[in-house]
Coordinates of C-alpha atoms in Angstrom, one line a residue:
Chain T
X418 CA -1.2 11.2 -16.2
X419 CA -0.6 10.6 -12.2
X420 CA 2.5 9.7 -12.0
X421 CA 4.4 9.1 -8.7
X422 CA 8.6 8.6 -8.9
X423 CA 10.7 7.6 -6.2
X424 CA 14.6 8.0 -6.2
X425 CA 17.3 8.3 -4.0
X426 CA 17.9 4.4 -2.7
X427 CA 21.1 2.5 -2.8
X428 CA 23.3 0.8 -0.8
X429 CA 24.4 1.8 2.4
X430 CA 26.2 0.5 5.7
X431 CA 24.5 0.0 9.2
X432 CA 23.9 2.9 11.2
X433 CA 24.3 4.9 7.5
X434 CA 21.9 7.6 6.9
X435 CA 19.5 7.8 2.9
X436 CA 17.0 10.6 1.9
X437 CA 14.5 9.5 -0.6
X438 CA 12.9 11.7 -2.7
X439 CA 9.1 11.0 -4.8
X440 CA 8.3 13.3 -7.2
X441 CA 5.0 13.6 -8.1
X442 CA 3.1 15.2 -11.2
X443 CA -0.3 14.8 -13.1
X444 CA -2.3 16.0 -9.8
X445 CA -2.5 18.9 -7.2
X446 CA -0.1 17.9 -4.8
X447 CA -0.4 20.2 -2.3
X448 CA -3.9 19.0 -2.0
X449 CA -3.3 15.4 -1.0
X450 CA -1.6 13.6 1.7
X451 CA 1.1 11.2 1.1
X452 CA 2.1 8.0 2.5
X453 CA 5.4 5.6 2.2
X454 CA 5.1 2.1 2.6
X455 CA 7.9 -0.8 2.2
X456 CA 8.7 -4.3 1.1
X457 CA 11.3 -6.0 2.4
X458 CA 12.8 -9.3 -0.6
X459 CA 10.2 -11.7 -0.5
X460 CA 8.0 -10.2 2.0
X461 CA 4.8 -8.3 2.0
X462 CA 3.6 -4.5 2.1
X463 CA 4.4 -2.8 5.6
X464 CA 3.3 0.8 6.4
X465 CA 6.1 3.2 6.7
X466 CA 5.2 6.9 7.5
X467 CA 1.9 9.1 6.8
X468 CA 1.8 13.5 6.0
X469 CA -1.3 15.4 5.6
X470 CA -1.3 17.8 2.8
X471 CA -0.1 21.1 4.7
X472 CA 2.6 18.2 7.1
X473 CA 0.3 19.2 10.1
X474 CA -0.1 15.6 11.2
X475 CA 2.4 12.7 10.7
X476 CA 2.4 9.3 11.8
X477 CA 5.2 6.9 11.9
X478 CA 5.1 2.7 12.1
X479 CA 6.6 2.1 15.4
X480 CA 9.3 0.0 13.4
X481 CA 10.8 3.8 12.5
X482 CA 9.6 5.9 14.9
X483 CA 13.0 8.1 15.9
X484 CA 14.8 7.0 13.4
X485 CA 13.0 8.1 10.3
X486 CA 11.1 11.7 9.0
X487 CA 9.1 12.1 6.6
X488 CA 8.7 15.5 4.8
X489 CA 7.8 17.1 1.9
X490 CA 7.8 20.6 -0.1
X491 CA 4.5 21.6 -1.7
X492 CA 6.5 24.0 -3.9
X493 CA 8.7 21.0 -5.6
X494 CA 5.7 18.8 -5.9
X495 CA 7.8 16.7 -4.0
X496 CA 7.7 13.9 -1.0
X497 CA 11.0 13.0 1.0
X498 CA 11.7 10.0 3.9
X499 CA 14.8 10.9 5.8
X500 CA 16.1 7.5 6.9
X501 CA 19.3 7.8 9.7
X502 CA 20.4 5.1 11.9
X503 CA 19.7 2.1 9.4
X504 CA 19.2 -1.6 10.1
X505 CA 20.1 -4.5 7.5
X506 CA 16.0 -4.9 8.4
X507 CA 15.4 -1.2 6.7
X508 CA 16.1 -3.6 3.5
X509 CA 13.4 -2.6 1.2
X510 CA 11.7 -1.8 -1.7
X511 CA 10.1 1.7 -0.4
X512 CA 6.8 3.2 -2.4
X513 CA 5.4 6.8 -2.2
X514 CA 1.9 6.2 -2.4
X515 CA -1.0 8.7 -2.3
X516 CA -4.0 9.1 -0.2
X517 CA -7.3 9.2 -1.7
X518 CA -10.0 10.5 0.6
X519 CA -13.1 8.3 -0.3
X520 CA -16.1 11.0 -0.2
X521 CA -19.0 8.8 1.2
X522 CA -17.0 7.5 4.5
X523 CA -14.7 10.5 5.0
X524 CA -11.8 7.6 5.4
X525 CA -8.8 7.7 3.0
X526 CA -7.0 5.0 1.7
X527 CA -3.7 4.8 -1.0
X528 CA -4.8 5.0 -4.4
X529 CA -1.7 5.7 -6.0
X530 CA 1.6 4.1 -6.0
X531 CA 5.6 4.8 -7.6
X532 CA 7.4 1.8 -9.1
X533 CA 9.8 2.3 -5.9
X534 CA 13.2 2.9 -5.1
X535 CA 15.4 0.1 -3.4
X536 CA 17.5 0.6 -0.6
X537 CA 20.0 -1.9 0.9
X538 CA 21.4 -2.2 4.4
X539 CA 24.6 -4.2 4.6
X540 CA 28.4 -3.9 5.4
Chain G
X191 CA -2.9 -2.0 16.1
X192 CA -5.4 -4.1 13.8
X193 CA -3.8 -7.3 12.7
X194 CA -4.9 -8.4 9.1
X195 CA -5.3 -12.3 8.0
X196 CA -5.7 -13.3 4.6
X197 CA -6.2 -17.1 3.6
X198 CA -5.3 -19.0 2.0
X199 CA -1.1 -18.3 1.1
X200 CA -1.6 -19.7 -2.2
X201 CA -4.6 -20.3 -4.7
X202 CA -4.1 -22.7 -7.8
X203 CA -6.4 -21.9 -10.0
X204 CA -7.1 -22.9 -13.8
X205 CA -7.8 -20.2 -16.2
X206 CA -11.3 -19.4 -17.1
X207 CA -12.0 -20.7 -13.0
X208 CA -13.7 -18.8 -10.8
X209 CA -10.7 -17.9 -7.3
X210 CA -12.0 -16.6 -3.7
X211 CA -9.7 -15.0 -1.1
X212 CA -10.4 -14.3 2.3
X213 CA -9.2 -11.6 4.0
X214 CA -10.4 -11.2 8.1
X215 CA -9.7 -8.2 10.4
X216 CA -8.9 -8.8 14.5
X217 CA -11.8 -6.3 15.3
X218 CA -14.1 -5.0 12.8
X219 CA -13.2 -2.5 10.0
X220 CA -16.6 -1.4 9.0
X221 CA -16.0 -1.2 5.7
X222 CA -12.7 0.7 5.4
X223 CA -10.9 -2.4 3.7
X224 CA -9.2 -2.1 0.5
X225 CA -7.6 -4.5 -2.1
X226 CA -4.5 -4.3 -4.0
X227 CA -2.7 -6.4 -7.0
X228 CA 0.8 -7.1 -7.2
X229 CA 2.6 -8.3 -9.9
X230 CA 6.2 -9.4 -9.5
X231 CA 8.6 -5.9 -10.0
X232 CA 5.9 -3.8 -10.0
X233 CA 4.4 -1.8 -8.0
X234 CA 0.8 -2.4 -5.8
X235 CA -2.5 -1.4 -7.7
X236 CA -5.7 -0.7 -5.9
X237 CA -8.5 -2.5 -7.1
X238 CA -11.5 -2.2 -4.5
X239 CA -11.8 0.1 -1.6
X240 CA -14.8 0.7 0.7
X241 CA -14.7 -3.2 0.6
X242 CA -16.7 -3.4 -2.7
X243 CA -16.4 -0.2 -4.6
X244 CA -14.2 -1.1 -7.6
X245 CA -11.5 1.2 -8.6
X246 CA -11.3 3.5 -11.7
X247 CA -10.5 1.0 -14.5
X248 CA -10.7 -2.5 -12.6
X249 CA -12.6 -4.9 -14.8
X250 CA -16.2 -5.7 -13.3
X251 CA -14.4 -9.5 -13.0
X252 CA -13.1 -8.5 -9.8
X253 CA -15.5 -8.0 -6.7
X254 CA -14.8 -7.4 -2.9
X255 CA -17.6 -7.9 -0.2
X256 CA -17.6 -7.9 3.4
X257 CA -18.1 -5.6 6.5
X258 CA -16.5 -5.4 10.3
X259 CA -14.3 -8.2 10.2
X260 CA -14.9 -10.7 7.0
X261 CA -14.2 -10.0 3.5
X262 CA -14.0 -11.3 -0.1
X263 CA -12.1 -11.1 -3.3
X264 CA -14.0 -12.8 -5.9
X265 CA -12.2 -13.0 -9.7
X266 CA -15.0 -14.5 -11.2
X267 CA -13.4 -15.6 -14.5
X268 CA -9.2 -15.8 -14.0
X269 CA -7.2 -14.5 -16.8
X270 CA -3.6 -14.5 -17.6
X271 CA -3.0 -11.3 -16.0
X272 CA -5.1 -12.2 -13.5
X273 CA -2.0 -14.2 -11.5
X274 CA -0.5 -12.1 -9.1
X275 CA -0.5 -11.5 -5.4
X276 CA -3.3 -10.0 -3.3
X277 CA -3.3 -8.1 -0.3
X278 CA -5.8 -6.5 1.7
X279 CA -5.3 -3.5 4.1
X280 CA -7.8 -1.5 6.4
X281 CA -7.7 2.0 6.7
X282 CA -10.4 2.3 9.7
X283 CA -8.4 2.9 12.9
X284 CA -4.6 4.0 12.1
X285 CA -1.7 4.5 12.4
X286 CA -0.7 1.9 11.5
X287 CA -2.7 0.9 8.3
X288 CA -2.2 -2.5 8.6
X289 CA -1.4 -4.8 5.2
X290 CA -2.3 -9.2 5.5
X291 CA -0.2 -11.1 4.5
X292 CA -1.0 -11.7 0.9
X293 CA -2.3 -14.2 -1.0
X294 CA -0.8 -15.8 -4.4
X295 CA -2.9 -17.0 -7.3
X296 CA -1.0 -19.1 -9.0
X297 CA -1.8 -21.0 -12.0
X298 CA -3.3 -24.4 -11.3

């Protein structure tokens, strides 16, 4: 079974730092790029951070540009979001999510997603 | 960046009913558009992609049509598991993939 498996949030002051881990397994996951996306309380789905497979190319939302980094280790099967400088808007639910590269366009879209991790901003 | 705008914010719908939501693009997405469920503590589930092509599982009661900048969810026959929130997302021209709003189907 796919399974994706986010862990790591919690609660943490302003200006604090979090590393989230995913942990993926059922699939090759060396082979796939990886994506996290967030969800603030009551809000919807925002775009966080993007790797390829071989973390070549990575993108960032401008919302986190310079303050997060996304990572991950082939070897551990395993995708990580180094989050420093945080904001009480960083508040979010925050999904690993995987990209699925659809074979008759050649564009790639999230196809599967963890159950999240939660992390809170506040003092 | 590609803004997203789905319509309406909320669908009442009666079990059994047929629900339609709308989801429009600020310049056209060819048909790089996908559509995911959410139910309430859980986690998004992709249910069309390509803008019509049905993910692996989804019942054939769900449908998505639509290219360059208007598309449709059709449910055709609502169940109970059916009531949830829906959001569409492109993934033609990114960073950033771009999410609307969502829209809740509520029961009527």
């Amino acid at each position: 079974e796919v399974q994706l498996v986010e862990s790591g949030g919690g609660l943490v002051q302003p200006g604090g730092s979090l590393r989230l881990s995913c942990a993926a397994s059922g699939f090759t996951f060396s082979s796939y790029s990886m994506n996290w996306v967030r969800q603030a309380p009551g809000k919807g789905l925002e775009w966080v951070s993007y790797i390829s497979s071989s973390s070549s190319t990575i993108y960032y939302a401008d919302s986190v540009k310079g303050r997060f980094t996304i990572s991950r280790d082939n070897a551990k099967n395993s995708l990580y979001l180094q989050m420093n400088s945080l904001r009480a808007e960083d508040t979010a639910v925050y999904y690993c999510a995987r990209d699925h590269v659809d074979f008759w366009s050649g564009y790639s879209f999230m196809d599967v997603w963890g159950k999240g991790t939660t992390v809170t901003v506040s003092s | 960046e590609i803004v997203m705008t789905q319509s309406p914010a909320t669908l009442s719908v009666s079990p059994g009913e047929r629900a339609t939501l709308s989801c429009r693009a600020s310049q056209s997405v060819s048909s790089n558009l996908a559509w995911y469920q959410q139910k309430p503590g859980q986690a998004p589930r992709l249910l069309i992609y390509g803008a019509s092509t049905r993910a692996t599982g989804i019942p054939a009661r769900f449908s998505g049509s639509g290219s360059g900048t208007e598309f449709t969810l059709t449910i055709s026959s609502l169940q109970s598991e059916d009531f949830a929130v829906y959001y569409c997302q492109q993934y033609n021209n990114w960073p950033p993939r771009t999410f609307g709003q969502g829209t809740k189907v509520e029961i009527k």
